[in-house]
Structure formats: structure tokens, C-alpha cells
Coordinates of C-alpha atoms in Angstrom, one line a residue:
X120 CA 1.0 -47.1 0.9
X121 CA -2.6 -46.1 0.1
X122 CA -3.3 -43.0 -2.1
X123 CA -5.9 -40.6 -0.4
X124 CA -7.9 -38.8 -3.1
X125 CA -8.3 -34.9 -2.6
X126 CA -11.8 -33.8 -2.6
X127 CA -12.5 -31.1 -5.5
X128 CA -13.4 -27.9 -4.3
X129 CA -16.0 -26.2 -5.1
X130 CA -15.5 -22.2 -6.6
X131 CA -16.8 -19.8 -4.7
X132 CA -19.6 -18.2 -6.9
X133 CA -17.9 -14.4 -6.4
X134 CA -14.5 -15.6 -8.2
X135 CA -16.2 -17.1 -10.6
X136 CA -18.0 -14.2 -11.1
X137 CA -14.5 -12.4 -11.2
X138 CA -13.6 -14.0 -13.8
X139 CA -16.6 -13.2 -16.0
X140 CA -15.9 -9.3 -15.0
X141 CA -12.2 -9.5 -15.9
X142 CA -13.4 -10.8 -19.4
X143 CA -15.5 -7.9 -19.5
X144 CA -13.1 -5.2 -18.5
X145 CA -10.8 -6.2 -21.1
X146 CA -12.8 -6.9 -23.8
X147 CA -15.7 -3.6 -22.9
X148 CA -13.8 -0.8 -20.9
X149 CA -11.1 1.1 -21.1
X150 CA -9.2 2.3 -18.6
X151 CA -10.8 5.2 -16.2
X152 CA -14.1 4.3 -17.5
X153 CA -17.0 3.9 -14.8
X154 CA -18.5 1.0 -14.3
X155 CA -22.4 0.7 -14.2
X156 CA -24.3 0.7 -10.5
X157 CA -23.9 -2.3 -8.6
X158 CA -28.0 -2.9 -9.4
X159 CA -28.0 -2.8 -12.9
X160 CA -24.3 -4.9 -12.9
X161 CA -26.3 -7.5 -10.7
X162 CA -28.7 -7.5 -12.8
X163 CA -26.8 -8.3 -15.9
X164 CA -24.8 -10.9 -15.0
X165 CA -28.0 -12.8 -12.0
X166 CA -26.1 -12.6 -8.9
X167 CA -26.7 -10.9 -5.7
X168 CA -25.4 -7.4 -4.8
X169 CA -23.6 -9.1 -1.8
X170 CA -21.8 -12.0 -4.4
X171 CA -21.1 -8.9 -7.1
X172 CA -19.6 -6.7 -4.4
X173 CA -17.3 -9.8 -3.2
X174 CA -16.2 -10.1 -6.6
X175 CA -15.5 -6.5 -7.3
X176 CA -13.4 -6.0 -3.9
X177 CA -11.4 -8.9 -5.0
X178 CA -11.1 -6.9 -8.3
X179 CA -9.5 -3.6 -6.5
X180 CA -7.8 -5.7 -4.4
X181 CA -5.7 -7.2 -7.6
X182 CA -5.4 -3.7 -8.9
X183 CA -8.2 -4.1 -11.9
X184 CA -10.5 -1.7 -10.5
X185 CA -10.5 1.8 -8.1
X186 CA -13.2 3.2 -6.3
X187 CA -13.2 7.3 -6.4
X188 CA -14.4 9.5 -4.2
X189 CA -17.8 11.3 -5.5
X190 CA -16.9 9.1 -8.9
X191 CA -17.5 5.7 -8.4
X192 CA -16.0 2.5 -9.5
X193 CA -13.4 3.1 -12.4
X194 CA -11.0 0.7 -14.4
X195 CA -8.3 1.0 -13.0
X196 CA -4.6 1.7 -14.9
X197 CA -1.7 -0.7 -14.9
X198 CA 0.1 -0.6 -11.7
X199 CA 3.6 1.6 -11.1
X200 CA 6.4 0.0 -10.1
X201 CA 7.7 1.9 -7.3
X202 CA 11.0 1.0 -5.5
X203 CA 10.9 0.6 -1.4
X204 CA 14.9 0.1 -1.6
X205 CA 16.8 -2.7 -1.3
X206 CA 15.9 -6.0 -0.1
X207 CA 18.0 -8.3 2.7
X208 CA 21.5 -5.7 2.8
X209 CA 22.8 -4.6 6.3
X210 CA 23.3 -0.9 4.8
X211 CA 20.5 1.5 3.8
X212 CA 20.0 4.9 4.0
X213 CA 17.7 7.0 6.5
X214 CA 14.1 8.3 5.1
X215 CA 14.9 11.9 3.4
X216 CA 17.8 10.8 1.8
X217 CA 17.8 11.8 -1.6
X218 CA 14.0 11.3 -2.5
X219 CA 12.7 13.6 -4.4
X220 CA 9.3 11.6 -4.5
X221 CA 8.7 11.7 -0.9
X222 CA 7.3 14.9 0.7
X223 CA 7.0 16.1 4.4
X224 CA 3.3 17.5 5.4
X225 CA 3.7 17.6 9.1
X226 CA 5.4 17.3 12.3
X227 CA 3.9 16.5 15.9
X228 CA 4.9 15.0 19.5
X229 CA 2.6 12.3 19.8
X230 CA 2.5 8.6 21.6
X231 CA 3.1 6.4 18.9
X232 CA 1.1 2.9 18.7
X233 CA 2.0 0.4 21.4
X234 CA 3.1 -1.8 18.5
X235 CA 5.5 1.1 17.8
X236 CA 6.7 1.6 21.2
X237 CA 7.5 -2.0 21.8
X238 CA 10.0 -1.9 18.8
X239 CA 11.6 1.5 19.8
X240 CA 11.6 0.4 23.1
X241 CA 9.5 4.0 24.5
X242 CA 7.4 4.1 27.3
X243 CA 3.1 3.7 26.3
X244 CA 2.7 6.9 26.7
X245 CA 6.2 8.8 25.6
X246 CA 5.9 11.1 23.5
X247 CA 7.9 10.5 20.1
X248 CA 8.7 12.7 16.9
X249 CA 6.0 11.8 14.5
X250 CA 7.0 13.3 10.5
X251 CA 4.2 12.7 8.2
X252 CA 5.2 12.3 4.1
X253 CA 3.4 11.8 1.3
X254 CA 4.9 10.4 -2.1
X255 CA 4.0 11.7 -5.1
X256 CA 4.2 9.7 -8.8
X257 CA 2.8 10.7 -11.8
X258 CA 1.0 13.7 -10.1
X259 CA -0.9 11.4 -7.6
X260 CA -0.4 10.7 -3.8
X261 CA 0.8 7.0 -4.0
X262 CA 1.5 6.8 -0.6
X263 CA 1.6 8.0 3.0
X264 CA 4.3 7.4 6.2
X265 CA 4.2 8.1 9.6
X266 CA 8.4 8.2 10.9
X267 CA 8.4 7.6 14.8
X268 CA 11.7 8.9 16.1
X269 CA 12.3 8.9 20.0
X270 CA 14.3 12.2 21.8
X271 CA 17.2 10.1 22.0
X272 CA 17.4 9.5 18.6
X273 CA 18.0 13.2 17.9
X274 CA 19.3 14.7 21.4
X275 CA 21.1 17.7 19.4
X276 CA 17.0 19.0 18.3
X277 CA 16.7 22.8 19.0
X278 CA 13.9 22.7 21.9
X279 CA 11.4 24.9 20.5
X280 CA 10.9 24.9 16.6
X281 CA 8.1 26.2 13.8
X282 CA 5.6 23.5 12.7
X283 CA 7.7 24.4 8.9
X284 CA 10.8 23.6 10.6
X285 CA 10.1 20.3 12.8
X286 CA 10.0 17.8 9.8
X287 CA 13.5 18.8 8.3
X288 CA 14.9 19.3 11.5
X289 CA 14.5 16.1 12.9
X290 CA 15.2 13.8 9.7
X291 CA 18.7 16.1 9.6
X292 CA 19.8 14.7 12.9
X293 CA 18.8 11.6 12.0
X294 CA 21.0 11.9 8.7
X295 CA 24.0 12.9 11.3
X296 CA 23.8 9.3 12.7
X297 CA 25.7 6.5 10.9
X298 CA 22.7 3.9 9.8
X299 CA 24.3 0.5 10.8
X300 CA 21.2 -2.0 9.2
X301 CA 17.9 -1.3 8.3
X302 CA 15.3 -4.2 7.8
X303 CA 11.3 -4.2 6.4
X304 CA 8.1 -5.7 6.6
X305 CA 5.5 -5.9 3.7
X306 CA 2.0 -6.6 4.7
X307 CA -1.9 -6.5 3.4
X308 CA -4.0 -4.0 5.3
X309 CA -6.9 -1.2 5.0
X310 CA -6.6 2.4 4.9
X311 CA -7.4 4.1 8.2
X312 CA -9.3 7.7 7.6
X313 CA -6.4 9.9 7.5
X314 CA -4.4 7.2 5.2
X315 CA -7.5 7.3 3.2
X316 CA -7.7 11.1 2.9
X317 CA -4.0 11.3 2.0
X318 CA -4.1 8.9 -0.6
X319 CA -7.7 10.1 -1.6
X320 CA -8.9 6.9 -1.5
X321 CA -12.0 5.7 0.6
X322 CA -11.6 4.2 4.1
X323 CA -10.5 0.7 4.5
X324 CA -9.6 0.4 1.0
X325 CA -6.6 -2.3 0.3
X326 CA -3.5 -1.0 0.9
X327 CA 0.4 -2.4 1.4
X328 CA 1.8 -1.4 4.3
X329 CA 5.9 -1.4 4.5
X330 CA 7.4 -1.2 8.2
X331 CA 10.7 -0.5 8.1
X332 CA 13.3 -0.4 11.4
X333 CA 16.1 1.9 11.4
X334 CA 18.9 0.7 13.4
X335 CA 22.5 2.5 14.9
X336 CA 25.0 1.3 17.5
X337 CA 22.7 2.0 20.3
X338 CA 19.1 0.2 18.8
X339 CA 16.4 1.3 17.0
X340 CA 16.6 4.5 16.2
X341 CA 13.0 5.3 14.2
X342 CA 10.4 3.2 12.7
X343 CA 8.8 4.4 9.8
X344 CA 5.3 3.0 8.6
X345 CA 4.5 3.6 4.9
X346 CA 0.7 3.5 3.7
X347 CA 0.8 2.7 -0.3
X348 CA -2.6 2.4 -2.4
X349 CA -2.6 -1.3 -3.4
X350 CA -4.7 -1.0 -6.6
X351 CA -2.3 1.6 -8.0
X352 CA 1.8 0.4 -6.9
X353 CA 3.8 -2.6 -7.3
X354 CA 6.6 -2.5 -4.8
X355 CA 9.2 -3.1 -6.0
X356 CA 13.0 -4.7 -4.1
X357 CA 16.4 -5.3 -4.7
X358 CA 18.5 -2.9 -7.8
X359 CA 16.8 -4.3 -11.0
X360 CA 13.2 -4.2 -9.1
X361 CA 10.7 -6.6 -10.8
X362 CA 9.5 -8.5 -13.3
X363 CA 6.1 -7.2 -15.0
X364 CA 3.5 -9.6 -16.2
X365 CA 0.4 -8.4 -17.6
X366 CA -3.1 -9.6 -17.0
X367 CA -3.4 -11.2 -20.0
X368 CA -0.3 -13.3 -19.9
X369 CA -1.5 -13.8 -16.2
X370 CA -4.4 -15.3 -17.5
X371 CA -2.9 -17.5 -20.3
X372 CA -0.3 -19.1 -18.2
X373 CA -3.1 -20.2 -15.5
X374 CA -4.8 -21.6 -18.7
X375 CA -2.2 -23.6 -19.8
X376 CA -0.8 -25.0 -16.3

């Protein structure tokens, strides 16, 4: 049988680039330092501002650098491992339980997304329960959720409640359920403006979105959508989470393969 011959392909100048700025960070910042202008870093290594900036959104995108509001680009420090709970088990526990990370910072009636409605199984324009969090590590916002829970997840809600008193109140009658299964999804997206201004990050910056489905006898019962700032967490799944490589050891195993 003849052998076909796989064309080499060519690097894209940006990651090469990447590479070369890796080197640097390493070896000529430390972390939180800011990084010259995109001119004067064009300058000093004779590429375009377009290649540089491809080269430095790969960069944040792998967690090496952050950009900051009113600061500008900074080294980033190593990622946190932060767990999301348990991978591929049929029994979970409902958002509030226990976390002391997580913190509620609103409550509204709202239509949630059709993508939202279609898993709930709520009308396009039902209004649903909608409990903003935020999650707080180390003194910074790591992350941001929406949980979308239909009326007839929580029938036993008091009609009329305080803004103070919607959040609790509605992840208490969830808690009064018994969770059956819960199952997630972990995907690559950018921060919409009120993400971003959460998790003080700018818009359409990389972030890790988790969608998780809460299920009971009767269905889906909420849908919670988790925001989490990809250049600072490292989800983490299962009890023993993960194991941590550094950069360098990243680097030195590509070498050698």
C-alpha cells in the first residue's frame, strides 16, 4: 500500500512570535509587571501590531498574561485550581450548598435565553427566577453565574419578597427538593459586559463557561451558567482535582517529544 507523505505546515508567524514572548516573560518579568505598549513591543521584536496582538491574545488565552482595566497588560500569576464538583456521578448537590466561596448579588424575574428555555422546557418568553453569584478566591471575583429556576421548581415561594430576600429564598426551596442527577458542560467563550464587569475583566475576554443541569423526579429543575476568568482558574473535577504542570515543564516535555 502506498505511503502518502504529510505536507509540513508552515507556523503561523503570531505563535512563533509566542514563543519568543514566553521566553521573555520568564526570563524578564515578574509576575504583575506591565508589559511595554503594543508599539514599542512591535518594535522590538519587527512584527506588525496585528501579528503582536494575535500572539499576546493567545498569551491570555493560556493564562500567561491579563489585561486590567485602566492598567494595561500584566504578567499574569499561576492559575488557581478551583473545583466545579464532581465529574460523571448521578448525585450532586444544589448551588448554595455549603459554599462558602460563592456569593448571591441579586435576584430578578427575567426570560431566560432561548437556549435556557429549551433545556428547562419554559415558554420564550416565561419568566424564570434568575440568582446572580459571584465567587470569590483569594480576594478576587473568579467567577460569575446566572441560576435559572422555573415557578414550578419552587411552588412553595412566598409571592411577594425583598430584592435581600429573593436569592436565599429561592435556592432554600430548591434545597427542599431531593437532587436525583446533576450533569455539566465545559466550554471556551468571551465575557459578555456584565460578566466582564463582575469579574473586572474587559469585554470579550476568554473565559470557561460551566453549564450545569439540575435534575429531580419531574425534569430539570434549574440551570445554572457559571462565567470563570480563563487566565486566572483551572477547573478542576472529580475528588483529588488535577494534576499541575508548570510552564516550564510544559515547555520541556514538547522539547523532548
Amino acid at each position: 500500500m502506498a505511503t502518502t507523505q504529510l505536507e509540513p505546515v508552515q507556523e503561523p508567524k503570531y505563535w512563533h512570535l509566542k514563543t519568543v514572548l514566553q521566553e521573555a516573560l520568564d526570563s524578564e518579568f515578574s509576575v504583575g509587571e506591565i508589559l511595554p505598549n503594543e508599539r514599542d513591543l512591535a518594535a522590538r521584536f519587527g512584527v506588525a501590531r496585528a501579528t503582536l496582538r494575535q500572539a499576546l491574545e493567545q498569551l491570555e488565552l493560556e493564562g500567561r498574561l491579563q489585561r486590567r482595566r485602566g492598567v494595561g497588560t500584566t504578567v499574569a500569576p499561576p492559575r488557581m485550581g478551583i473545583a466545579v464538583g464532581t465529574a460523571g456521578v448521578s448525585e450532586g448537590a444544589w448551588p448554595g450548598s455549603g459554599s462558602e466561596s460563592w456569593r448571591a448579588v441579586g435576584c430578578a424575574e427575567a426570560v431566560p435565553p432561548a437556549a435556557v428555555a429549551a433545556v428547562l422546557g419554559t415558554g420564550t418568553d416565561e419568566l424564570v427566577h434568575t440568582v446572580r453569584r459571584v465567587r470569590m478566591m483569594q480576594g478576587q471575583s473568579v467567577a460569575t453565574e446566572l441560576i435559572f429556576v422555573p415557578s414550578g421548581s419552587v411552588p412553595a415561594l412566598p409571592a411577594l419578597l425583598t430584592p435581600a430576600a429573593h436569592a436565599p429564598a429561592v435556592l432554600r426551596e430548591l434545597h427542599a427538593m431531593a437532587l436525583e442527577s446533576e450533569d455539566r458542560a465545559v466550554e471556551l467563550g468571551s465575557a459578555r459586559a456584565e460578566d466582564a464587569k463582575q469579574l473586572d475583566r474587559l469585554p470579550g475576554a476568554p473565559v470557561l463557561v460551566v453549564t450545569t443541569r439540575y435534575r429531580t423526579g419531574q425534569g430539570v429543575a434549574a440551570v445554572s451558567v457559571a462565567t470563570y476568568r480563563a487566565d486566572t482558574c483551572r477547573l478542576t473535577f472529580g475528588e483529588t482535582g488535577t494534576v499541575q504542570i508548570s510552564h516550564h515543564e510544559q515547555e520541556e516535555r514538547r522539547e523532548a517529544s
